[in-house]
Short mmCIF file of C-alpha atoms in Angstrom, two decimals:
data_model
loop_
_atom_site.label_atom_id
_atom_site.label_comp_id
_atom_site.label_asym_id
_atom_site.label_seq_id
_atom_site.Cartn_x
_atom_site.Cartn_y
_atom_site.Cartn_z
CA MET E 1 -8.22 142.44 81.41
CA GLY E 2 -8.04 141.98 77.68
CA ALA E 3 -5.87 144.99 76.88
CA ARG E 4 -2.40 144.28 75.54
CA ILE E 5 0.09 146.84 76.74
CA GLY E 6 3.26 147.36 74.73
CA VAL E 7 6.50 148.52 76.31
CA LEU E 8 8.83 150.37 73.95
CA ALA E 9 11.97 148.23 74.25
CA LEU E 10 14.52 149.93 72.01
CA GLN E 11 16.53 151.01 75.05
CA GLY E 12 16.13 151.79 78.75
CA ALA E 13 14.14 150.51 81.73
CA PHE E 14 11.62 148.51 79.70
CA ALA E 15 12.03 145.33 81.75
CA ALA E 16 11.13 147.10 85.00
CA HIS E 17 7.95 148.52 83.41
CA ALA E 18 6.95 145.14 82.00
CA ALA E 19 7.42 143.61 85.47
CA ALA E 20 5.18 146.27 87.06
CA LEU E 21 2.46 145.68 84.45
CA GLN E 22 2.66 141.92 84.89
CA ARG E 23 2.28 142.31 88.66
CA LEU E 24 -0.99 144.13 87.88
CA GLY E 25 -2.15 141.13 85.87
CA VAL E 26 -1.88 142.52 82.34
CA ARG E 27 0.04 141.20 79.41
CA ALA E 28 3.09 143.36 78.56
CA ASP E 29 4.84 142.89 75.22
CA GLU E 30 8.16 144.36 74.12
CA VAL E 31 7.87 146.70 71.12
CA ARG E 32 10.88 147.11 68.82
CA VAL E 33 9.43 147.23 65.30
CA ALA E 34 6.18 148.42 63.70
CA GLY E 35 4.75 144.89 63.64
CA ASP E 36 5.00 144.69 67.46
CA LEU E 37 3.23 148.03 67.82
CA ALA E 38 0.32 146.95 65.65
CA GLU E 39 -0.59 144.27 68.21
CA CYS E 40 -0.79 146.65 71.18
CA ASP E 41 -3.74 148.61 72.58
CA ALA E 42 -1.58 150.99 74.63
CA LEU E 43 2.11 151.78 75.05
CA VAL E 44 4.57 152.56 77.85
CA MET E 45 7.65 154.56 76.87
CA PRO E 46 10.36 153.95 79.49
CA GLY E 47 13.24 156.00 80.85
CA GLY E 48 16.66 155.69 79.31
CA GLU E 49 18.55 158.00 76.98
CA SER E 50 16.10 160.05 74.93
CA THR E 51 18.77 160.83 72.29
CA THR E 52 19.43 157.12 71.75
CA MET E 53 15.73 156.28 71.70
CA SER E 54 14.74 158.97 69.22
CA GLN E 55 17.51 157.83 66.92
CA LEU E 56 16.46 154.17 67.17
CA LEU E 57 12.83 155.15 66.57
CA GLU E 58 13.95 156.54 63.21
CA THR E 59 16.30 153.73 62.17
CA SER E 60 13.76 151.11 63.28
CA HIS E 61 11.05 152.81 61.14
CA LEU E 62 8.91 153.15 64.23
CA PHE E 63 8.61 156.93 64.61
CA ASP E 64 5.90 157.52 62.00
CA PRO E 65 3.70 154.50 62.81
CA LEU E 66 3.89 155.40 66.49
CA ALA E 67 3.08 159.07 65.82
CA LYS E 68 0.01 157.92 63.90
CA ARG E 69 -1.18 155.58 66.66
CA ILE E 70 -0.76 158.35 69.26
CA ALA E 71 -2.66 160.80 67.02
CA ASP E 72 -5.42 158.19 66.66
CA GLY E 73 -5.83 158.12 70.44
CA MET E 74 -3.83 155.10 71.61
CA PRO E 75 -3.16 155.59 75.36
CA VAL E 76 0.53 156.24 76.10
CA PHE E 77 2.48 156.58 79.34
CA GLY E 78 5.99 158.06 79.20
CA THR E 79 8.47 158.20 82.08
CA CYS E 80 11.60 160.38 82.09
CA ALA E 81 13.07 159.92 78.58
CA GLY E 82 9.61 158.69 77.53
CA MET E 83 8.11 161.96 78.78
CA ILE E 84 10.75 163.91 76.84
CA LEU E 85 9.73 162.11 73.64
CA LEU E 86 6.03 162.87 74.24
CA SER E 87 6.57 166.60 74.84
CA ARG E 88 5.99 169.47 72.43
CA HIS E 89 9.37 171.12 72.86
CA ILE E 90 12.69 169.80 74.24
CA ALA E 91 15.18 172.28 75.68
CA ASP E 92 18.81 171.06 75.58
CA GLY E 93 17.89 168.19 73.29
CA ARG E 94 19.90 167.36 70.22
CA PRO E 95 19.13 169.53 67.16
CA ASP E 96 17.98 166.47 65.19
CA GLN E 97 15.90 165.09 68.08
CA ARG E 98 12.21 164.73 67.19
CA SER E 99 9.40 164.42 69.69
CA PHE E 100 5.79 163.32 69.26
CA ALA E 101 4.24 166.55 70.61
CA ALA E 102 1.54 164.34 72.13
CA LEU E 103 1.37 166.37 75.34
CA ASP E 104 1.25 170.16 75.43
CA ILE E 105 4.30 170.50 77.70
CA ASP E 106 7.86 171.76 77.23
CA VAL E 107 10.66 169.91 79.02
CA GLN E 108 14.26 170.57 79.85
CA ARG E 109 16.57 167.55 79.65
CA ASN E 110 18.77 166.72 82.67
CA ALA E 111 17.38 169.83 84.39
CA TYR E 112 17.89 168.41 87.86
CA GLY E 113 21.60 167.85 87.09
CA ARG E 114 23.97 164.91 86.74
CA GLN E 115 23.84 161.61 88.61
CA LEU E 116 25.25 163.25 91.80
CA ASP E 117 22.00 165.28 91.89
CA SER E 118 19.67 162.29 91.35
CA PHE E 119 17.41 161.77 94.36
CA GLU E 120 14.38 160.01 95.82
CA THR E 121 11.54 161.62 97.74
CA GLU E 122 7.92 161.17 98.81
CA ILE E 123 5.36 162.99 96.69
CA ALA E 124 1.60 163.43 97.00
CA VAL E 125 -0.35 162.18 93.97
CA GLN E 126 -3.91 163.36 93.37
CA GLY E 127 -6.33 160.61 94.37
CA PHE E 128 -3.75 158.53 96.31
CA ASP E 129 -4.45 158.06 100.02
CA ARG E 130 -0.75 157.96 100.94
CA ALA E 131 2.50 159.35 99.53
CA PHE E 132 4.26 157.80 96.54
CA HIS E 133 8.01 157.11 96.63
CA ALA E 134 9.40 158.92 93.57
CA VAL E 135 12.89 158.21 92.19
CA PHE E 136 14.36 161.01 90.04
CA ILE E 137 17.39 160.04 87.90
CA ARG E 138 19.07 162.73 85.79
CA ALA E 139 15.48 163.84 85.48
CA PRO E 140 13.89 166.21 82.99
CA ARG E 141 11.85 169.16 84.29
CA ILE E 142 8.54 170.33 82.86
CA SER E 143 9.15 174.01 82.13
CA ARG E 144 5.77 174.86 80.56
CA ILE E 145 2.41 173.14 80.76
CA GLY E 146 -0.61 173.78 78.54
CA SER E 147 -3.93 174.80 80.10
CA GLU E 148 -5.60 171.56 78.95
CA ILE E 149 -3.13 169.38 80.83
CA GLU E 150 -3.98 168.04 84.29
CA THR E 151 -1.25 168.06 86.95
CA LEU E 152 -1.47 165.00 89.23
CA ALA E 153 1.67 165.62 91.29
CA THR E 154 4.26 168.33 91.80
CA TYR E 155 7.71 168.49 93.32
CA ASP E 156 9.42 171.74 94.27
CA GLY E 157 6.61 173.70 92.65
CA LYS E 158 6.96 171.98 89.25
CA PRO E 159 4.61 169.36 87.77
CA VAL E 160 6.14 165.85 87.79
CA LEU E 161 3.09 163.71 86.87
CA VAL E 162 0.70 165.05 84.24
CA ARG E 163 -1.97 163.76 81.91
CA SER E 164 -4.34 164.60 79.10
CA ASN E 165 -7.22 162.39 77.93
CA THR E 166 -5.01 159.65 76.53
CA VAL E 167 -1.43 160.56 77.44
CA MET E 168 0.23 160.43 80.87
CA ALA E 169 3.83 161.39 81.67
CA ALA E 170 6.12 161.35 84.71
CA SER E 171 9.53 162.91 85.18
CA PHE E 172 10.29 160.29 87.86
CA HIS E 173 10.45 156.47 87.74
CA PRO E 174 7.37 154.67 89.12
CA GLU E 175 8.81 151.41 87.73
CA LEU E 176 11.59 151.57 90.37
CA ALA E 177 9.25 152.14 93.33
CA ASP E 178 7.96 148.67 94.34
CA ASP E 179 4.57 150.39 94.29
CA ASP E 180 2.39 149.94 91.22
CA ARG E 181 -0.27 152.60 91.88
CA VAL E 182 0.93 154.95 89.09
CA HIS E 183 0.88 152.05 86.61
CA GLN E 184 -2.63 151.21 87.84
CA LEU E 185 -3.62 154.82 87.13
CA PHE E 186 -2.47 154.31 83.53
CA LEU E 187 -4.37 151.02 83.24
CA ASN E 188 -7.49 152.84 84.44
CA MET E 189 -7.01 155.26 81.52
CA VAL E 190 -6.54 152.35 79.10
CA GLN E 191 -9.65 150.56 80.32
CA GLY E 192 -11.60 153.84 80.27
CA MET S 1 21.04 152.26 96.40
CA ARG S 2 17.78 152.61 94.51
CA VAL S 3 19.04 155.75 92.80
CA GLN S 4 22.38 154.09 91.93
CA ARG S 5 20.85 150.87 90.60
CA GLY S 6 18.18 152.97 88.93
CA LEU S 7 20.71 154.64 86.63
CA ALA S 8 22.05 151.18 85.72
CA GLU S 9 18.45 150.21 84.86
CA MET S 10 18.20 153.23 82.51
CA LEU S 11 21.34 152.09 80.66
CA LYS S 12 19.85 148.73 79.62
CA GLY S 13 19.61 147.79 75.96
CA GLY S 14 22.36 150.16 74.94
CA VAL S 15 26.02 150.65 74.09
CA ILE S 16 28.61 152.39 76.27
CA MET S 17 31.60 153.48 74.20
CA ASP S 18 35.21 154.17 75.23
CA VAL S 19 36.34 157.61 74.04
CA VAL S 20 39.64 159.44 74.47
CA THR S 21 38.74 162.91 73.11
CA PRO S 22 35.69 165.24 73.10
CA GLY S 23 35.54 164.68 69.32
CA GLN S 24 35.20 160.92 69.78
CA ALA S 25 32.59 161.52 72.50
CA LYS S 26 30.51 163.54 70.02
CA ILE S 27 30.81 160.77 67.42
CA ALA S 28 29.66 158.26 70.04
CA GLU S 29 26.69 160.39 71.12
CA ASP S 30 25.72 161.04 67.49
CA ALA S 31 25.83 157.29 66.86
CA GLY S 32 23.35 156.63 69.69
CA ALA S 33 25.63 155.65 72.59
CA ILE S 34 23.77 155.64 75.93
CA ALA S 35 26.94 156.72 77.74
CA VAL S 36 30.63 157.22 77.12
CA MET S 37 33.63 156.00 79.10
CA ALA S 38 36.21 158.79 79.24
CA LEU S 39 39.78 157.51 79.32
CA GLU S 40 43.24 158.53 78.09
CA ARG S 41 44.00 155.40 76.10
CA VAL S 42 41.71 152.64 74.87
CA PRO S 43 42.62 149.20 76.26
CA ALA S 44 44.32 148.10 73.01
CA ASP S 45 46.78 150.99 73.42
CA ILE S 46 47.28 150.36 77.14
CA ARG S 47 48.15 146.78 76.21
CA ARG S 48 50.58 147.94 73.51
CA ASP S 49 52.25 150.64 75.63
CA GLY S 50 52.63 148.69 78.87
CA GLY S 51 53.63 150.55 82.05
CA VAL S 52 51.24 151.67 84.80
CA ALA S 53 47.75 152.69 83.66
CA ARG S 54 46.00 155.19 85.96
CA MET S 55 42.87 157.33 86.23
CA SER S 56 42.59 159.89 83.40
CA ASP S 57 43.56 163.56 83.68
CA PRO S 58 40.59 165.48 85.20
CA GLU S 59 40.84 168.13 82.50
CA MET S 60 40.40 165.49 79.82
CA ILE S 61 37.32 164.08 81.64
CA GLU S 62 35.84 167.58 81.99
CA GLY S 63 36.37 168.21 78.28
CA ILE S 64 34.30 165.13 77.50
CA GLN S 65 31.60 166.08 80.05
CA ALA S 66 31.30 169.44 78.32
CA ALA S 67 31.04 167.86 74.87
CA VAL S 68 28.05 165.53 75.45
CA SER S 69 24.69 165.45 77.24
CA ILE S 70 24.64 161.67 77.85
CA PRO S 71 26.14 160.11 81.02
CA VAL S 72 29.94 160.13 81.31
CA MET S 73 31.75 157.26 83.05
CA ALA S 74 35.41 157.11 84.05
CA LYS S 75 37.77 154.44 85.37
CA ALA S 76 39.54 154.19 88.73
CA ARG S 77 42.18 151.57 89.57
CA ILE S 78 41.06 148.55 91.62
CA GLY S 79 41.26 149.55 95.29
CA HIS S 80 42.26 153.16 94.55
CA PHE S 81 39.53 154.88 96.53
CA VAL S 82 41.14 158.30 96.19
CA GLU S 83 40.94 158.14 92.41
CA ALA S 84 37.26 157.30 92.95
CA GLN S 85 36.88 160.29 95.30
CA VAL S 86 38.39 162.52 92.61
CA LEU S 87 36.02 161.15 89.97
CA GLU S 88 33.07 161.74 92.28
CA ALA S 89 34.28 165.31 92.86
CA LEU S 90 34.37 165.79 89.09
CA GLY S 91 30.72 164.73 88.94
CA VAL S 92 31.12 161.76 86.59
CA ASP S 93 27.90 159.72 86.38
CA PHE S 94 29.39 156.23 86.92
CA ILE S 95 32.78 154.97 88.13
CA ASP S 96 34.29 151.82 86.62
CA GLU S 97 36.61 150.16 89.14
CA SER S 98 38.51 148.58 86.32
CA GLU S 99 41.01 145.78 85.84
CA VAL S 100 42.13 147.50 82.62
CA LEU S 101 44.03 149.97 84.81
CA THR S 102 46.92 148.72 86.95
CA PRO S 103 45.53 147.61 90.35
CA ALA S 104 46.41 149.81 93.34
CA ASP S 105 45.57 147.20 95.99
CA GLU S 106 46.27 143.47 95.77
CA ALA S 107 43.73 142.41 98.39
CA HIS S 108 40.92 144.98 98.60
CA HIS S 109 38.47 146.58 96.27
CA ILE S 110 37.00 150.03 96.93
CA ASP S 111 34.32 150.20 99.65
CA LYS S 112 31.72 151.45 97.20
CA MET S 113 29.05 151.90 99.89
CA LYS S 114 30.81 155.12 100.88
CA PHE S 115 30.04 156.83 97.57
CA THR S 116 27.00 158.57 96.10
CA ILE S 117 28.09 157.88 92.52
CA PRO S 118 27.27 154.34 91.33
CA PHE S 119 30.06 151.88 90.50
CA VAL S 120 30.37 149.24 87.81
CA CYS S 121 32.82 146.37 88.38
CA GLY S 122 34.03 143.52 86.21
CA ALA S 123 33.54 139.84 87.04
CA THR S 124 34.65 136.56 85.51
CA ASN S 125 32.29 134.39 87.57
CA LEU S 126 29.31 134.62 89.90
CA GLY S 127 31.38 134.65 93.10
CA GLU S 128 33.33 137.66 91.93
CA ALA S 129 30.10 139.40 90.87
CA LEU S 130 28.51 138.83 94.30
CA ARG S 131 31.61 140.02 96.16
CA ARG S 132 31.49 143.25 94.15
CA ILE S 133 27.75 143.63 94.81
CA SER S 134 28.35 143.13 98.54
CA GLU S 135 30.88 145.99 98.36
CA GLY S 136 28.23 148.22 96.78
CA ALA S 137 28.56 147.85 92.99
CA ALA S 138 25.35 148.98 91.23
CA LEU S 139 26.22 147.23 87.96
CA ILE S 140 28.28 144.19 86.98
CA ARG S 141 29.96 143.64 83.63
CA SER S 142 31.82 140.65 82.32
CA LYS S 143 35.54 141.36 82.25
CA GLY S 144 36.17 139.65 78.96
CA GLU S 145 39.69 140.40 77.83
CA ALA S 146 39.86 144.12 77.08
CA GLY S 147 41.81 145.43 74.12
CA THR S 148 41.87 142.12 72.23
CA GLY S 149 38.85 142.46 69.95
CA ASN S 150 38.24 138.82 70.86
CA ILE S 151 34.83 137.96 72.34
CA VAL S 152 35.79 134.49 73.62
CA GLU S 153 36.59 135.51 77.20
CA ALA S 154 33.44 137.62 77.61
CA VAL S 155 31.39 134.64 76.42
CA ARG S 156 33.13 132.43 78.98
CA HIS S 157 32.39 134.91 81.78
CA LEU S 158 28.73 135.45 80.84
CA ARG S 159 28.14 131.72 80.54
CA SER S 160 29.80 131.12 83.88
CA ILE S 161 27.79 133.82 85.73
CA LEU S 162 24.43 133.04 84.12
CA GLY S 163 24.97 129.27 84.15
CA ASP S 164 25.63 129.28 87.89
CA ILE S 165 22.56 131.46 88.47
CA ARG S 166 20.46 128.87 86.61
CA LYS S 167 21.97 126.05 88.72
CA ILE S 168 21.36 127.92 91.99
CA THR S 169 17.67 128.32 91.18
CA GLN S 170 17.51 124.48 91.12
CA ALA S 171 19.37 124.03 94.42
CA ASP S 172 17.59 123.20 97.70
CA SER S 173 18.10 125.35 100.78
CA ALA S 174 20.87 123.16 102.24
CA GLU S 175 22.82 123.26 98.97
CA LEU S 176 22.84 127.06 99.06
CA PHE S 177 25.33 126.97 101.96
CA ALA S 178 27.70 124.91 99.81
CA TRP S 179 27.17 127.30 96.89
CA ALA S 180 28.08 130.29 99.10
CA LYS S 181 31.25 128.47 100.17
CA LEU S 182 32.11 127.38 96.63
CA LEU S 183 31.61 130.90 95.24
CA ASP S 184 33.26 132.59 98.24
CA ALA S 185 30.24 134.89 98.31
CA PRO S 186 27.84 136.12 101.04
CA LEU S 187 25.11 133.57 101.79
CA PRO S 188 22.21 136.10 101.80
CA LEU S 189 23.07 137.15 98.24
CA VAL S 190 23.17 133.50 97.12
CA GLN S 191 19.79 132.89 98.81
CA GLU S 192 18.35 135.94 97.08
CA ILE S 193 19.46 134.61 93.68
CA ALA S 194 17.84 131.25 94.45
CA GLU S 195 14.60 133.12 95.10
CA THR S 196 14.60 135.61 92.21
CA GLY S 197 16.61 133.73 89.58
CA ARG S 198 18.60 136.83 88.76
CA LEU S 199 21.53 138.96 89.82
CA GLN S 200 20.68 141.80 92.24
CA VAL S 201 21.95 144.42 89.75
CA PRO S 202 21.99 144.60 85.93
CA LEU S 203 24.60 142.49 84.11
CA PHE S 204 26.34 144.01 81.08
CA CYS S 205 29.00 142.62 78.75
CA ALA S 206 32.48 144.10 78.28
CA GLY S 207 35.77 142.96 76.86
CA GLY S 208 36.35 142.07 73.23
CA ILE S 209 33.26 143.30 71.36
CA ALA S 210 34.28 144.35 67.83
CA THR S 211 31.25 143.73 65.57
CA PRO S 212 27.44 144.13 65.62
CA ALA S 213 27.15 140.34 65.79
CA ASP S 214 29.45 140.26 68.84
CA ALA S 215 27.13 142.71 70.62
CA ALA S 216 24.03 140.67 69.71
CA LEU S 217 25.78 137.46 70.85
CA ALA S 218 26.39 138.98 74.27
CA MET S 219 22.76 140.14 74.47
CA GLN S 220 21.34 136.77 73.41
CA LEU S 221 23.51 135.06 76.03
CA GLY S 222 21.81 137.27 78.64
CA ALA S 223 23.81 140.50 78.93
CA GLU S 224 21.54 143.55 79.23
CA SER S 225 23.83 146.11 77.53
CA VAL S 226 27.33 146.19 76.08
CA PHE S 227 30.51 148.16 76.65
CA VAL S 228 32.64 148.62 73.55
CA GLY S 229 36.20 149.67 74.29
CA SER S 230 38.76 149.53 71.55
CA GLY S 231 36.32 147.97 69.07
CA ILE S 232 34.95 151.23 67.70
CA PHE S 233 37.79 153.73 67.57
CA LYS S 234 40.40 151.10 66.61
CA SER S 235 38.35 150.11 63.55
CA ASP S 236 38.71 151.59 60.06
CA ASP S 237 35.55 153.68 60.12
CA PRO S 238 34.28 154.34 63.67
CA ALA S 239 31.00 156.26 63.13
CA PRO S 240 29.12 153.70 60.96
CA ARG S 241 30.42 150.82 63.12
CA ALA S 242 29.22 152.61 66.26
CA ARG S 243 25.74 153.12 64.76
CA ALA S 244 25.60 149.51 63.60
CA ILE S 245 26.52 148.18 67.05
CA VAL S 246 23.80 150.39 68.61
CA GLU S 247 21.19 148.98 66.22
CA ALA S 248 22.33 145.39 66.64
CA THR S 249 22.15 145.76 70.43
CA ALA S 250 18.58 147.11 70.33
CA HIS S 251 17.44 144.45 67.83
CA PHE S 252 19.66 141.65 69.17
CA ARG S 253 17.20 138.85 68.34
CA ASP S 254 16.51 140.02 64.78
CA ALA S 255 19.10 138.44 62.46
CA HIS S 256 17.74 140.35 59.44
CA ILE S 257 18.45 143.68 61.09
CA ILE S 258 21.89 142.50 62.28
CA ALA S 259 22.66 141.37 58.72
CA LYS S 260 21.51 144.69 57.31
CA VAL S 261 23.57 146.85 59.66
CA SER S 262 26.69 144.66 59.35
CA ARG S 263 27.23 145.67 55.70
CA LYS S 264 29.90 148.09 54.49
CA LEU S 265 31.51 148.77 57.84
CA GLY S 266 35.14 148.49 56.71
CA ALA S 267 37.62 146.42 58.68
CA PRO S 268 37.05 145.78 62.40
CA MET S 269 39.99 146.12 64.79
CA THR S 270 42.56 143.43 64.06
CA GLY S 271 42.24 141.59 67.36
CA ILE S 272 44.51 139.23 69.24
CA ALA S 273 44.15 135.53 70.06
CA MET S 274 44.34 134.63 73.76
CA ASP S 275 47.60 132.64 73.37
CA GLU S 276 49.25 135.74 71.89
CA ILE S 277 48.89 137.91 74.99
CA ASN S 278 51.16 137.92 78.01
CA GLN S 279 49.00 139.92 80.43
CA ARG S 280 45.47 138.81 81.22
CA TYR S 281 43.58 141.77 82.68
CA ALA S 282 40.74 139.48 83.73
CA GLU S 283 43.02 137.90 86.37
CA ARG S 284 43.16 141.23 88.19
CA GLY S 285 40.56 141.50 90.97
CA TRP S 286 40.00 139.45 94.09
#
């Protein structure tokens, strides 16, 4: 278990992700500036406010170094706002909001509604022998998915957990589930 | 509960800004706020005007909901569960049962378990925080002293809450009964803190933040996000100050970044010393 996993810690649920990774026995380091990123072999991008995060990525001079690492094949896992930032196109995002276009998906922000419409449900994940408890909070919806992208779980007919060779994304929050199987799936990708 | 506390988890490492108009809400969102608190008057003006402070006009809250895509919070009076019902009907994302408004009940807080929308409540000490959590609060914030631009009370409250948590983790099982009695808090919640070393819900700072360094101070003391009330829109130049506080909160351990963003912000809100005020909002709540 030599891999060092970074957790983007500019804003959002980074502490819950770091706790999940530590339960799986890997080292999880908070990433706030380019120097932190350089020391990581893989990165988790947590949920939070995608508008705030994309702005802080710019002001913290982290957007371009991170885009380069992703292009070079560093494994990345984005949940909720993290998934929004990894997508190719953001519907209802801010006009100045940039994304990494690391996954060939389009997403719609807050598509499931406001907090009153947030919910939790059991979903089937490909390869899991029992259901996974998925928490959706002001969640984004994947509105288009490229043919190269693998769908690992769906809810209501829409993909909610997807991956390419090096990038995985979830519209729900596995870090809130007390069940680390989705994080383990990402570690399997990291360790190849 | 998981969905309610989950939203609080998403708000960590950020700044929630008080706004009184859709225009201010846009400025806050543009500056990188993670959420806005929609209210009719910022605490500094409530303090100046006196009288009874109530829930905001629904039309004003809806105007702010329409203006931004980030979560919108709104305040209900302590114990005024009908104001909370109205805010839930409006679809706000978080309700602040707030001592800044005039309390509606002198003995009871809202039974927050009855709501789908999560609640944030203020606390001055750990006992108060645990009583609010037992009533269903999904998020605790220090009360500080709102509308003063003076961080001293928020520091006192954070140190009190986090200091007692540290002491409880050192207590043996028999001492936990005495702690529950001392704090006037449910024993199971005290026992849980002894086990985990942390509050059951996220802990944010509110009350008196006026500068980027104030926000970073709260974060270094152990707050996980900050509320800024009067501190932004009562300052000379709100937009750059709002952006600077967002950056200082994200990079709260990096003094070089805090120094960089603290330049050229114009004057902060004037602020009031504690011996100059006649009404302490922090004393409201039971």
